[in-house]
N, CA and C atoms as an extended XYZ file, in Angstrom:
618
Properties=species:S:1:pos:R:3:atomname:S:1:resname:S:1:resid:I:1 pbc="F F F"
N        64.918       97.616      115.768 N   MET     1
C        66.137       96.943      116.038 CA  MET     1
C        66.939       96.863      114.776 C   MET     1
N        68.271       97.290      114.660 N   THR     2
C        69.015       97.187      113.505 CA  THR     2
C        69.740       95.786      113.359 C   THR     2
N        69.519       95.186      112.332 N   LYS     3
C        70.206       93.896      111.875 CA  LYS     3
C        71.490       94.025      111.376 C   LYS     3
N        72.399       93.422      112.079 N   THR     4
C        73.607       93.532      111.578 CA  THR     4
C        74.055       92.378      110.426 C   THR     4
N        74.529       92.919      109.394 N   THR     5
C        74.979       92.046      108.091 CA  THR     5
C        76.455       91.445      108.482 C   THR     5
N        76.237       90.326      108.310 N   GLU     6
C        77.608       89.593      108.358 CA  GLU     6
C        78.438       89.807      107.264 C   GLU     6
N        79.710       90.034      107.506 N   THR     7
C        80.647       90.236      106.338 CA  THR     7
C        81.042       88.859      105.618 C   THR     7
N        81.089       88.873      104.293 N   THR     8
C        81.389       87.633      103.683 CA  THR     8
C        82.560       87.911      102.597 C   THR     8
N        83.040       86.835      102.160 N   TYR     9
C        84.329       86.958      101.550 CA  TYR     9
C        84.092       86.172      100.082 C   TYR     9
N        84.620       86.710       99.198 N   GLY    10
C        84.457       86.009       97.802 CA  GLY    10
C        85.927       85.578       97.220 C   GLY    10
N        85.806       85.148       96.016 N   ALA    11
C        86.918       84.591       95.429 CA  ALA    11
C        88.364       85.521       95.406 C   ALA    11
N        87.959       86.746       95.114 N   ALA    12
C        89.187       87.835       95.080 CA  ALA    12
C        89.962       87.559       96.391 C   ALA    12
N        89.044       87.700       97.474 N   PHE    13
C        89.690       87.780       98.924 CA  PHE    13
C        90.478       86.371       99.123 C   PHE    13
N        89.956       85.065       98.591 N   THR    14
C        90.653       84.002       98.662 CA  THR    14
C        91.860       83.707       97.904 C   THR    14
N        91.899       84.408       96.712 N   VAL    15
C        93.080       84.624       95.788 CA  VAL    15
C        94.114       85.357       96.627 C   VAL    15
N        93.742       86.607       97.061 N   ARG    16
C        94.606       87.393       98.039 CA  ARG    16
C        95.228       86.478       99.003 C   ARG    16
N        94.413       85.903       99.631 N   TRP    17
C        94.962       84.907      100.804 CA  TRP    17
C        96.023       84.119      100.256 C   TRP    17
N        95.912       83.423       99.336 N   MET    18
C        96.867       82.499       98.707 CA  MET    18
C        98.010       83.180       98.224 C   MET    18
N        97.842       84.550       97.627 N   GLU    19
C        99.125       85.185       97.122 CA  GLU    19
C        99.854       85.682       98.434 C   GLU    19
N        99.265       86.021       99.349 N   THR    20
C        99.747       86.497      100.800 CA  THR    20
C       100.625       85.374      101.129 C   THR    20
N        99.925       84.324      101.412 N   VAL    21
C       100.833       82.866      101.847 CA  VAL    21
C       101.855       82.839      100.957 C   VAL    21
N       101.814       82.869       99.618 N   ALA    22
C       103.091       82.653       98.771 CA  ALA    22
C       104.135       83.605       99.117 C   ALA    22
N       103.846       84.890       99.366 N   ALA    23
C       104.839       85.874       99.714 CA  ALA    23
C       105.435       85.449      101.099 C   ALA    23
N       104.648       85.042      101.941 N   ALA    24
C       105.202       84.897      103.431 CA  ALA    24
C       106.108       83.521      103.301 C   ALA    24
N       105.786       82.622      102.508 N   VAL    25
C       106.367       81.387      102.399 CA  VAL    25
C       107.750       81.707      101.812 C   VAL    25
N       107.709       82.724      100.718 N   GLU    26
C       108.816       82.992       99.923 CA  GLU    26
C       109.913       83.869      101.021 C   GLU    26
N       109.287       84.595      102.014 N   ARG    27
C       110.180       85.545      102.857 CA  ARG    27
C       110.777       84.587      103.910 C   ARG    27
N       110.031       83.571      104.209 N   GLU    28
C       110.354       82.638      105.577 CA  GLU    28
C       111.011       81.252      105.092 C   GLU    28
N       111.178       81.148      103.941 N   ALA    29
C       111.646       79.698      103.315 CA  ALA    29
C       112.888       79.292      103.986 C   ALA    29
N       113.801       80.432      104.140 N   GLY    30
C       115.202       80.009      104.810 CA  GLY    30
C       114.891       79.397      106.188 C   GLY    30
N       114.051       80.128      106.711 N   ARG    31
C       113.785       79.740      108.459 CA  ARG    31
C       113.055       78.405      108.353 C   ARG    31
N       112.184       77.973      107.441 N   LEU    32
C       111.546       76.963      107.550 CA  LEU    32
C       112.447       75.748      107.218 C   LEU    32
N       113.400       75.981      106.215 N   THR    33
C       114.344       74.986      105.911 CA  THR    33
C       115.289       74.725      107.229 C   THR    33
N       115.600       75.770      107.963 N   GLU    34
C       116.570       75.713      109.051 CA  GLU    34
C       115.822       74.840      110.087 C   GLU    34
N       114.804       75.238      110.220 N   LEU    35
C       114.042       74.222      111.046 CA  LEU    35
C       113.768       72.935      110.626 C   LEU    35
N       113.655       72.701      109.507 N   ASP    36
C       113.594       71.301      108.979 CA  ASP    36
C       114.964       70.481      108.923 C   ASP    36
N       115.878       71.348      108.848 N   SER    37
C       117.380       70.668      108.953 CA  SER    37
C       117.545       69.890      110.160 C   SER    37
N       116.883       70.644      111.321 N   ALA    38
C       117.329       69.972      112.759 CA  ALA    38
C       116.478       68.596      112.967 C   ALA    38
N       115.462       68.441      112.211 N   ILE    39
C       114.456       67.276      112.471 CA  ILE    39
C       113.995       66.736      111.373 C   ILE    39
N       114.239       67.069      110.080 N   GLY    40
C       113.582       66.547      108.933 CA  GLY    40
C       114.679       66.434      107.715 C   GLY    40
N       114.060       66.600      106.516 N   ASP    41
C       114.980       66.578      105.511 CA  ASP    41
C       115.666       68.018      104.849 C   ASP    41
N       115.263       68.907      105.448 N   ALA    42
C       115.900       70.234      105.271 CA  ALA    42
C       115.423       70.653      103.852 C   ALA    42
N       114.077       70.456      103.399 N   ASP    43
C       113.719       70.764      102.293 CA  ASP    43
C       112.187       71.475      102.398 C   ASP    43
N       111.753       71.605      103.526 N   HIS    44
C       110.358       72.170      103.927 CA  HIS    44
C       110.216       73.452      103.220 C   HIS    44
N       111.282       74.312      103.438 N   GLY    45
C       111.000       75.798      102.866 CA  GLY    45
C       110.855       75.860      101.417 C   GLY    45
N       112.137       75.149      100.904 N   ALA    46
C       112.138       74.918       99.422 CA  ALA    46
C       111.052       74.356       98.735 C   ALA    46
N       110.599       73.171       99.375 N   ASN    47
C       109.210       72.699       98.659 CA  ASN    47
C       107.998       73.619       98.657 C   ASN    47
N       107.772       74.104      100.016 N   LEU    48
C       106.576       75.131      100.008 CA  LEU    48
C       106.695       76.286       99.024 C   LEU    48
N       108.066       76.750       98.966 N   ARG    49
C       108.023       77.924       98.285 CA  ARG    49
C       107.795       77.510       96.879 C   ARG    49
N       108.202       76.407       96.044 N   ARG    50
C       107.958       76.089       94.838 CA  ARG    50
C       106.305       75.973       94.663 C   ARG    50
N       105.897       75.205       95.542 N   GLY    51
C       104.262       74.900       95.432 CA  GLY    51
C       103.520       76.307       95.548 C   GLY    51
N       103.689       77.156       96.688 N   PHE    52
C       102.800       78.362       96.594 CA  PHE    52
C       103.207       79.223       95.453 C   PHE    52
N       104.396       79.265       94.845 N   ALA    53
C       104.670       80.072       93.835 CA  ALA    53
C       103.882       79.778       92.575 C   ALA    53
N       103.641       78.433       92.410 N   ALA    54
C       102.850       77.796       91.347 CA  ALA    54
C       101.565       78.176       91.609 C   ALA    54
N       100.875       78.044       92.947 N   VAL    55
C        99.600       78.263       93.160 CA  VAL    55
C        99.287       79.887       92.701 C   VAL    55
N       100.375       80.807       93.164 N   ALA    56
C       100.009       82.340       92.949 CA  ALA    56
C        99.996       82.552       91.430 C   ALA    56
N       100.927       81.905       90.695 N   GLU    57
C       100.896       81.926       89.174 CA  GLU    57
C        99.614       81.603       88.654 C   GLU    57
N        99.314       80.420       88.845 N   ALA    58
C        98.192       79.813       88.267 CA  ALA    58
C        96.864       80.806       88.585 C   ALA    58
N        96.587       81.121       89.821 N   LEU    59
C        95.530       81.952       90.336 CA  LEU    59
C        95.624       83.491       89.558 C   LEU    59
N        96.724       83.992       89.269 N   ALA    60
C        97.096       85.087       88.697 CA  ALA    60
C        96.480       85.224       87.195 C   ALA    60
N        96.756       83.982       86.564 N   LYS    61
C        96.354       83.712       85.258 CA  LYS    61
C        94.954       83.479       84.930 C   LYS    61
N        94.424       82.746       85.768 N   GLU    62
C        93.013       82.310       85.653 CA  GLU    62
C        92.204       82.178       86.941 C   GLU    62
N        91.906       82.993       87.615 N   PRO    63
C        91.373       83.276       88.876 CA  PRO    63
C        89.865       82.482       88.817 C   PRO    63
N        89.810       81.499       89.796 N   PRO    64
C        88.509       80.587       89.819 CA  PRO    64
C        87.285       81.639       90.175 C   PRO    64
N        86.162       81.285       90.157 N   ALA    65
C        84.918       82.172       90.270 CA  ALA    65
C        84.445       82.341       91.897 C   ALA    65
N        84.747       81.062       92.665 N   THR    66
C        84.361       81.131       94.106 CA  THR    66
C        85.404       80.732       94.785 C   THR    66
N        85.163       81.068       96.210 N   PRO    67
C        86.160       80.791       97.180 CA  PRO    67
C        86.675       79.153       97.333 C   PRO    67
N        85.766       78.326       97.213 N   GLY    68
C        85.763       76.965       97.141 CA  GLY    68
C        86.612       76.434       96.002 C   GLY    68
N        86.431       77.176       94.834 N   ALA    69
C        87.202       76.717       93.569 CA  ALA    69
C        88.784       77.228       93.639 C   ALA    69
N        88.872       78.260       94.262 N   VAL    70
C        90.214       78.887       94.589 CA  VAL    70
C        91.011       77.677       95.568 C   VAL    70
N        90.338       77.443       96.482 N   LEU    71
C        91.102       76.380       97.589 CA  LEU    71
C        91.317       75.074       96.879 C   LEU    71
N        90.374       74.733       96.167 N   VAL    72
C        90.580       73.385       95.484 CA  VAL    72
C        91.677       73.503       94.573 C   VAL    72
N        91.614       74.462       93.608 N   THR    73
C        92.731       74.849       92.686 CA  THR    73
C        94.073       74.674       93.340 C   THR    73
N        94.125       75.476       94.454 N   ALA    74
C        95.505       75.746       95.159 CA  ALA    74
C        95.813       74.342       95.780 C   ALA    74
N        94.923       73.503       96.169 N   GLY    75
C        95.223       72.179       96.870 CA  GLY    75
C        95.712       71.279       95.739 C   GLY    75
N        95.354       71.256       94.707 N   ARG    76
C        95.493       70.265       93.515 CA  ARG    76
C        97.018       70.720       93.063 C   ARG    76
N        97.374       72.147       93.071 N   LEU    77
C        98.584       72.401       92.511 CA  LEU    77
C        99.614       71.938       93.546 C   LEU    77
N        99.512       72.126       94.969 N   LEU    78
C       100.414       71.709       95.954 CA  LEU    78
C       100.565       70.263       95.949 C   LEU    78
N        99.595       69.404       95.619 N   ILE    79
C        99.848       68.273       95.699 CA  ILE    79
C       100.748       67.708       94.476 C   ILE    79
N       100.610       68.486       93.282 N   SER    80
C       101.279       68.138       92.025 CA  SER    80
C       102.866       68.738       92.020 C   SER    80
N       103.076       69.681       92.822 N   THR    81
C       104.307       70.243       92.667 CA  THR    81
C       105.189       70.290       93.948 C   THR    81
N       104.643       69.957       94.923 N   VAL    82
C       105.337       70.065       96.187 CA  VAL    82
C       105.818       68.580       96.375 C   VAL    82
N       107.187       68.387       96.873 N   GLY    83
C       107.586       67.028       97.108 CA  GLY    83
C       107.540       66.802       98.626 C   GLY    83
N       108.052       65.747       99.110 N   GLY    84
C       107.923       65.195      100.385 CA  GLY    84
C       106.338       65.106      100.836 C   GLY    84
N       106.285       65.095      102.251 N   ALA    85
C       104.911       64.886      102.860 CA  ALA    85
C       104.071       66.301      102.711 C   ALA    85
N       104.803       67.367      102.562 N   SER    86
C       104.025       68.606      102.931 CA  SER    86
C       102.972       68.866      101.663 C   SER    86
N       103.440       68.413      100.633 N   GLY    87
C       102.553       68.702       99.415 CA  GLY    87
C       101.215       67.977       99.580 C   GLY    87
N       101.173       66.820       99.845 N   PRO    88
C        99.804       65.893       99.938 CA  PRO    88
C        99.101       66.441      101.239 C   PRO    88
N        99.912       67.014      102.169 N   LEU    89
C        99.197       67.267      103.561 CA  LEU    89
C        98.511       68.786      103.135 C   LEU    89
N        99.297       69.682      102.738 N   TYR    90
C        98.703       71.111      102.478 CA  TYR    90
C        97.728       71.112      101.554 C   TYR    90
N        97.958       70.009      100.291 N   GLY    91
C        97.046       70.033       99.273 CA  GLY    91
C        95.604       69.423       99.698 C   GLY    91
N        95.866       68.418      100.622 N   THR    92
C        94.612       67.912      101.174 CA  THR    92
C        93.755       68.719      102.043 C   THR    92
N        94.470       69.733      102.843 N   LEU    93
C        93.848       70.724      103.603 CA  LEU    93
C        93.008       71.659      102.787 C   LEU    93
N        93.575       72.206      101.778 N   LEU    94
C        92.844       73.317      101.057 CA  LEU    94
C        91.933       72.725      100.032 C   LEU    94
N        92.251       71.374       99.383 N   ARG    95
C        91.332       70.721       98.587 CA  ARG    95
C        90.021       70.315       99.464 C   ARG    95
N        89.993       69.950      100.426 N   ARG    96
C        88.850       69.528      101.287 CA  ARG    96
C        88.075       70.782      101.852 C   ARG    96
N        88.944       71.728      102.279 N   ALA    97
C        88.141       72.966      102.715 CA  ALA    97
C        87.416       73.538      101.425 C   ALA    97
N        87.916       73.498      100.371 N   GLY    98
C        87.464       74.100       99.164 CA  GLY    98
C        86.265       73.415       98.791 C   GLY    98
N        86.249       71.978       98.792 N   LYS    99
C        85.089       71.232       98.651 CA  LYS    99
C        83.891       71.550       99.692 C   LYS    99
N        84.432       71.566      100.925 N   ALA   100
C        83.265       72.084      101.989 CA  ALA   100
C        82.587       73.186      101.695 C   ALA   100
N        83.161       74.155      101.084 N   LEU   101
C        82.726       75.348      100.674 CA  LEU   101
C        81.772       75.451       99.640 C   LEU   101
N        81.878       74.423       98.830 N   GLY   102
C        80.933       74.062       97.540 CA  GLY   102
C        81.070       75.344       96.665 C   GLY   102
N        79.839       75.637       95.860 N   GLU   103
C        79.966       76.493       94.908 CA  GLU   103
C        79.393       78.034       95.272 C   GLU   103
N        79.481       78.271       96.529 N   ALA   104
C        78.907       79.498       97.143 CA  ALA   104
C        79.889       80.554       96.515 C   ALA   104
N        79.374       81.719       96.065 N   GLY   105
C        79.873       82.748       95.579 CA  GLY   105
C        80.689       83.566       96.746 C   GLY   105
N        80.084       83.699       97.850 N   GLU   106
C        80.576       84.491       99.059 CA  GLU   106
C        80.517       83.516      100.303 C   GLU   106
N        81.278       83.614      101.298 N   VAL   107
C        81.316       82.719      102.334 CA  VAL   107
C        81.662       83.579      103.741 C   VAL   107
N        81.104       83.203      104.861 N   SER   108
C        81.176       83.930      106.070 CA  SER   108
C        82.501       83.460      106.683 C   SER   108
N        82.958       84.105      107.747 N   ARG   109
C        84.233       83.496      108.485 CA  ARG   109
C        83.864       82.190      109.081 C   ARG   109
N        82.568       82.196      109.708 N   ALA   110
C        82.272       81.023      110.380 CA  ALA   110
C        82.090       79.772      109.112 C   ALA   110
N        81.746       80.038      107.974 N   GLU   111
C        81.748       78.881      106.969 CA  GLU   111
C        83.012       78.546      106.604 C   GLU   111
N        84.107       79.603      106.663 N   LEU   112
C        85.362       79.147      106.482 CA  LEU   112
C        86.024       78.575      107.383 C   LEU   112
N        85.640       78.735      108.773 N   ALA   113
C        86.229       78.165      109.872 CA  ALA   113
C        85.634       76.433      109.767 C   ALA   113
N        84.492       76.262      109.380 N   ASP   114
C        83.957       75.138      109.302 CA  ASP   114
C        84.540       74.164      108.129 C   ASP   114
N        84.876       74.842      107.127 N   ALA   115
C        85.636       74.209      105.978 CA  ALA   115
C        86.911       73.942      106.337 C   ALA   115
N        87.527       74.796      106.949 N   LEU   116
C        88.938       74.706      107.293 CA  LEU   116
C        89.253       73.629      108.263 C   LEU   116
N        88.198       73.538      109.103 N   ALA   117
C        88.326       72.155      110.385 CA  ALA   117
C        87.889       70.911      109.683 C   ALA   117
N        87.274       70.734      108.461 N   ALA   118
C        86.934       69.741      107.672 CA  ALA   118
C        88.309       69.398      107.137 C   ALA   118
N        89.049       70.440      106.729 N   GLY   119
C        90.405       70.056      105.990 CA  GLY   119
C        91.355       69.545      107.008 C   GLY   119
N        91.146       70.196      108.179 N   VAL   120
C        92.392       69.610      109.166 CA  VAL   120
C        91.977       68.204      109.698 C   VAL   120
N        90.805       67.865      109.718 N   ALA   121
C        90.359       66.402      109.913 CA  ALA   121
C        90.810       65.553      108.956 C   ALA   121
N        90.715       65.958      107.712 N   GLU   122
C        91.236       65.116      106.732 CA  GLU   122
C        92.778       64.882      106.774 C   GLU   122
N        93.425       66.059      107.128 N   VAL   123
C        95.031       65.900      107.232 CA  VAL   123
C        95.288       64.921      108.436 C   VAL   123
N        94.600       65.060      109.355 N   GLY   124
C        94.712       64.048      110.558 CA  GLY   124
C        94.648       62.642      110.268 C   GLY   124
N        93.472       62.303      109.314 N   ARG   125
C        93.321       60.995      108.859 CA  ARG   125
C        94.254       60.640      107.891 C   ARG   125
N        94.769       61.589      107.041 N   LEU   126
C        95.981       61.188      105.835 CA  LEU   126
C        97.127       60.891      106.722 C   LEU   126
N        97.607       61.650      107.594 N   GLY   127
C        98.929       61.503      108.378 CA  GLY   127
C        98.734       60.591      109.478 C   GLY   127
N        97.792       60.150      110.077 N   GLY   128
C        97.361       59.389      111.188 CA  GLY   128
C        97.934       60.128      112.453 C   GLY   128
N        97.767       61.432      112.323 N   ALA   129
C        98.406       62.242      113.481 CA  ALA   129
C        97.316       63.028      114.198 C   ALA   129
N        97.773       63.412      115.600 N   VAL   130
C        96.746       64.103      116.303 CA  VAL   130
C        97.355       65.206      116.862 C   VAL   130
N        96.767       66.240      117.451 N   PRO   131
C        97.508       67.422      118.119 CA  PRO   131
C        98.299       66.760      119.434 C   PRO   131
N        99.772       67.397      119.463 N   GLY   132
C       100.321       66.748      120.513 CA  GLY   132
C       101.558       65.652      119.893 C   GLY   132
N       101.536       65.486      118.490 N   ASP   133
C       102.163       64.596      117.905 CA  ASP   133
C       103.459       65.200      117.349 C   ASP   133
N       103.357       66.853      117.513 N   LYS   134
C       104.447       67.575      116.923 CA  LYS   134
C       104.612       67.579      115.335 C   LYS   134
N       103.290       67.883      114.963 N   THR   135
C       103.123       68.153      113.499 CA  THR   135
C       102.201       69.306      113.197 C   THR   135
N       102.131       69.575      112.008 N   MET   136
C       101.291       70.700      111.486 CA  MET   136
C       100.093       70.823      112.285 C   MET   136
N        99.508       69.941      112.614 N   LEU   137
C        98.120       69.746      113.336 CA  LEU   137
C        98.245       70.495      114.672 C   LEU   137
N        99.263       70.660      115.305 N   ASP   138
C        99.429       71.274      116.434 CA  ASP   138
C        99.274       72.978      116.343 C   ASP   138
N        99.358       73.330      115.102 N   ALA   139
C        98.956       74.839      114.718 CA  ALA   139
C        97.709       74.872      114.055 C   ALA   139
N        97.385       73.748      113.171 N   LEU   140
C        95.902       73.883      112.515 CA  LEU   140
C        94.930       73.704      113.200 C   LEU   140
N        94.882       72.775      114.246 N   THR   141
C        93.689       72.481      114.959 CA  THR   141
C        93.299       73.610      115.816 C   THR   141
N        94.078       74.201      116.641 N   PRO   142
C        93.563       75.230      117.439 CA  PRO   142
C        93.250       76.508      116.540 C   PRO   142
N        93.995       76.653      115.564 N   ALA   143
C        93.598       77.933      114.675 CA  ALA   143
C        92.311       77.690      114.022 C   ALA   143
N        91.739       76.702      113.494 N   ALA   144
C        90.767       76.441      112.705 CA  ALA   144
C        89.622       76.716      113.792 C   ALA   144
N        89.768       76.060      115.114 N   ASP   145
C        88.780       76.219      116.240 CA  ASP   145
C        88.579       77.862      116.400 C   ASP   145
N        89.666       78.499      116.545 N   ALA   146
C        89.694       80.017      117.062 CA  ALA   146
C        89.138       80.864      115.911 C   ALA   146
N        89.311       80.357      114.766 N   LEU   147
C        88.787       81.301      113.490 CA  LEU   147
C        87.248       81.526      113.690 C   LEU   147
N        86.553       80.717      114.533 N   ARG   148
C        85.140       80.986      114.930 CA  ARG   148
C        85.020       82.108      115.593 C   ARG   148
N        85.972       82.396      116.366 N   GLU   149
C        85.905       83.646      117.113 CA  GLU   149
C        86.412       84.931      116.307 C   GLU   149
N        87.553       84.797      115.650 N   SER   150
C        87.950       85.996      114.819 CA  SER   150
C        89.376       85.444      114.039 C   SER   150
N        89.763       86.336      113.126 N   PHE   151
C        90.988       86.223      112.451 CA  PHE   151
C        92.141       85.995      113.208 C   PHE   151
N        91.985       87.215      114.123 N   ALA   152
C        93.127       87.486      114.923 CA  ALA   152
C        93.317       86.227      115.766 C   ALA   152
N        92.325       85.878      116.364 N   ALA   153
C        92.297       84.667      117.303 CA  ALA   153
C        92.823       83.484      116.791 C   ALA   153
N        92.479       83.256      115.365 N   ALA   154
C        93.139       82.127      114.845 CA  ALA   154
C        94.692       82.221      114.506 C   ALA   154
N        94.950       83.503      114.130 N   ARG   155
C        96.376       83.649      113.855 CA  ARG   155
C        97.379       83.349      115.319 C   ARG   155
N        96.685       84.115      116.423 N   ALA   156
C        97.318       83.792      117.548 CA  ALA   156
C        97.466       82.308      118.068 C   ALA   156
N        96.360       81.690      117.808 N   ALA   157
C        96.252       80.141      118.137 CA  ALA   157
C        97.164       79.396      117.268 C   ALA   157
N        97.407       79.621      116.060 N   ALA   158
C        98.442       79.045      115.178 CA  ALA   158
C        99.719       79.289      115.818 C   ALA   158
N        99.859       80.517      116.131 N   GLU   159
C       101.371       80.812      116.333 CA  GLU   159
C       101.692       80.129      117.620 C   GLU   159
N       100.974       80.202      118.520 N   ALA   160
C       101.058       79.487      120.078 CA  ALA   160
C       101.349       78.089      119.732 C   ALA   160
N       100.559       77.478      118.905 N   GLY   161
C       100.489       75.963      118.731 CA  GLY   161
C       101.799       75.671      118.199 C   GLY   161
N       102.287       76.377      117.293 N   ALA   162
C       103.617       76.237      116.457 CA  ALA   162
C       104.738       76.329      117.538 C   ALA   162
N       104.620       77.217      118.602 N   LEU   163
C       105.885       77.384      119.627 CA  LEU   163
C       105.721       76.351      120.658 C   LEU   163
N       104.334       75.862      120.770 N   ALA   164
C       104.331       74.757      121.692 CA  ALA   164
C       104.736       73.342      121.322 C   ALA   164
N       105.128       73.080      120.048 N   THR   165
C       105.882       72.030      119.577 CA  THR   165
C       107.172       71.909      119.906 C   THR   165
N       107.866       73.025      120.669 N   VAL   166
C       109.278       72.917      120.724 CA  VAL   166
C       109.607       71.911      121.925 C   VAL   166
N       108.963       71.750      123.055 N   PRO   167
C       109.053       70.664      123.970 CA  PRO   167
C       108.853       69.382      123.741 C   PRO   167
N       107.909       69.151      122.593 N   LEU   168
C       107.375       67.819      122.196 CA  LEU   168
C       108.258       67.049      121.726 C   LEU   168
N       107.992       65.656      121.997 N   ARG   169
C       108.636       64.567      121.258 CA  ARG   169
C       107.887       64.252      120.037 C   ARG   169
N       108.509       64.171      118.808 N   ALA   170
C       107.727       63.706      117.709 CA  ALA   170
C       107.329       62.572      117.757 C   ALA   170
N       106.030       62.244      117.288 N   ARG   171
C       105.552       60.922      117.239 CA  ARG   171
C       104.992       60.490      115.834 C   ARG   171
N       105.137       61.356      114.783 N   LYS   172
C       104.883       61.184      113.364 CA  LYS   172
C       105.757       61.739      112.497 C   LYS   172
N       106.049       61.245      111.296 N   GLY   173
C       106.593       61.943      110.096 CA  GLY   173
C       108.269       61.484      110.535 C   GLY   173
N       109.034       62.331      109.675 N   ARG   174
C       110.448       62.017      109.573 CA  ARG   174
C       111.089       62.418      110.906 C   ARG   174
N       110.587       63.237      111.811 N   ALA   175
C       111.126       63.762      112.918 CA  ALA   175
C       110.986       62.571      114.098 C   ALA   175
N       109.961       61.856      113.980 N   SER   176
C       109.738       60.819      115.048 CA  SER   176
C       110.928       59.582      114.955 C   SER   176
N       111.624       59.613      113.800 N   TYR   177
C       112.860       58.711      113.960 CA  TYR   177
C       113.860       59.269      114.920 C   TYR   177
N       113.890       60.474      115.252 N   LEU   178
C       115.000       61.078      116.242 CA  LEU   178
C       114.723       60.626      117.450 C   LEU   178
N       113.363       60.280      117.587 N   GLY   179
C       113.081       60.148      119.372 CA  GLY   179
C       113.062       61.311      120.221 C   GLY   179
N       113.993       61.064      121.239 N   GLU   180
C       114.209       62.234      122.242 CA  GLU   180
C       115.060       63.421      121.609 C   GLU   180
N       115.648       63.123      120.585 N   ARG   181
C       116.407       64.271      119.904 CA  ARG   181
C       115.602       65.294      119.280 C   ARG   181
N       114.378       64.818      119.047 N   SER   182
C       113.323       65.760      118.458 CA  SER   182
C       112.805       66.670      119.423 C   SER   182
N       112.930       66.530      120.726 N   VAL   183
C       112.614       67.528      121.666 CA  VAL   183
C       113.596       68.572      121.643 C   VAL   183
N       112.869       69.858      121.864 N   GLY   184
C       113.646       71.226      121.960 CA  GLY   184
C       113.673       71.956      120.494 C   GLY   184
N       113.126       71.198      119.527 N   HIS   185
C       113.114       71.946      118.099 CA  HIS   185
C       111.597       72.313      117.757 C   HIS   185
N       111.410       73.347      117.093 N   GLN   186
C       109.913       73.713      116.798 CA  GLN   186
C       109.662       73.033      115.428 C   GLN   186
N       108.519       72.548      115.478 N   ASP   187
C       108.218       71.791      113.970 CA  ASP   187
C       108.006       72.675      112.989 C   ASP   187
N       108.750       72.398      111.911 N   PRO   188
C       108.577       73.207      110.710 CA  PRO   188
C       107.141       73.326      109.931 C   PRO   188
N       106.420       72.122      110.010 N   GLY   189
C       105.086       72.199      109.575 CA  GLY   189
C       103.782       73.100      110.458 C   GLY   189
N       104.341       72.749      111.589 N   ALA   190
C       103.388       73.808      112.366 CA  ALA   190
C       103.743       75.300      112.229 C   ALA   190
N       105.012       75.456      111.834 N   THR   191
C       105.369       76.887      111.786 CA  THR   191
C       104.804       77.410      110.540 C   THR   191
N       104.973       76.615      109.316 N   SER   192
C       104.467       77.204      108.174 CA  SER   192
C       102.884       77.034      108.105 C   SER   192
N       102.135       76.166      109.157 N   SER   193
C       100.886       76.328      109.193 CA  SER   193
C       100.520       77.728      109.863 C   SER   193
N       101.312       78.061      110.724 N   ALA   194
C       101.064       79.448      111.217 CA  ALA   194
C       101.171       80.665      110.340 C   ALA   194
N       101.955       80.552      109.221 N   LEU   195
C       101.904       81.569      108.222 CA  LEU   195
C       100.776       81.488      107.322 C   LEU   195
N       100.176       80.324      107.420 N   LEU   196
C        98.735       80.229      106.611 CA  LEU   196
C        97.909       81.238      107.274 C   LEU   196
N        97.627       81.149      108.611 N   PHE   197
C        96.836       82.024      109.208 CA  PHE   197
C        97.040       83.377      109.652 C   PHE   197
N        98.441       83.637      109.578 N   ALA   198
C        98.869       84.993      109.746 CA  ALA   198
C        98.492       85.774      108.484 C   ALA   198
N        98.743       84.994      107.239 N   ALA   199
C        98.413       85.720      106.116 CA  ALA   199
C        96.771       85.774      105.758 C   ALA   199
N        96.050       84.924      106.322 N   LEU   200
C        94.676       85.111      106.281 CA  LEU   200
C        94.063       86.432      107.255 C   LEU   200
N        94.791       86.515      108.248 N   GLU   201
C        94.493       87.828      109.099 CA  GLU   201
C        94.787       88.922      108.460 C   GLU   201
N        96.150       88.900      107.892 N   GLU   202
C        96.649       90.052      107.128 CA  GLU   202
C        95.578       90.554      106.144 C   GLU   202
N        94.922       89.633      105.352 N   VAL   203
C        94.113       89.863      104.381 CA  VAL   203
C        92.834       90.281      104.726 C   VAL   203
N        92.352       89.788      105.900 N   ALA   204
C        91.184       90.083      106.399 CA  ALA   204
C        91.195       91.532      106.806 C   ALA   204
N        92.313       91.782      107.485 N   ALA   205
C        92.377       93.336      107.952 CA  ALA   205
C        92.755       94.254      106.837 C   ALA   205
N        93.192       93.876      105.837 N   GLY   206
C        93.710       94.751      104.776 CA  GLY   206
C        92.852       95.557      104.146 C   GLY   206
C-alpha cells in the first residue's frame, strides 16, 4: 500500500501569503473604505493598506525562519502600525496563530487551520463578538473551519460569510451605534477577512 505524504508549508510560503494579502489590500483599499464609510469611520482600507505594506516590507528585508515566526512578526507590526480596531484584531489573529504553530519549520494545512482557529477564538475574546454580530468573525470563523477541508473551501466560506453580513444588524463595534441603519451593508472587516483567505488559496494553488 502506498503511503501518501501530506504537503507541508514553510516560512517562504507564509511570507508569500502575507505579501499576497498586502497586494490584495492595496488593490481593494478603496472598496474597503467605501464599505466602512457606510457603517464605520471610513478608514478601514487606508489603515489595512498601511499595516500590510509595513508587514510586506519587513518580511522582505528580514524573513523569519518559520511559519509561526512570520505570523507573529506580521501580527506585531499590524498592532503597531494600524489605527482603529482592525490593527489589534488582525494583529491578535496572526500573532496567536503564529504562537500556536510554535517553532516548526514546516506545517500542514490541518495545523495551519488549527492555529488560525486559535487566533479566531482570541479575536472573539478580544472583541467580545460571536458569529452573527456582523463583524470579521462572520468570515473568519467558517473559513478557519473549512480550511480543514481545503484552501478553496476556506476561501469560499470566507466570501460567503462576508456576503451574509449584509442583512445583519451590527451588534459590536462602531457599526452597532447605527442600530437598524447598519442593516443592508456588507461588513468591511468580514470583507477584508475574506481577502486573507483568498490570498491563502492563491498562494497554495500557485
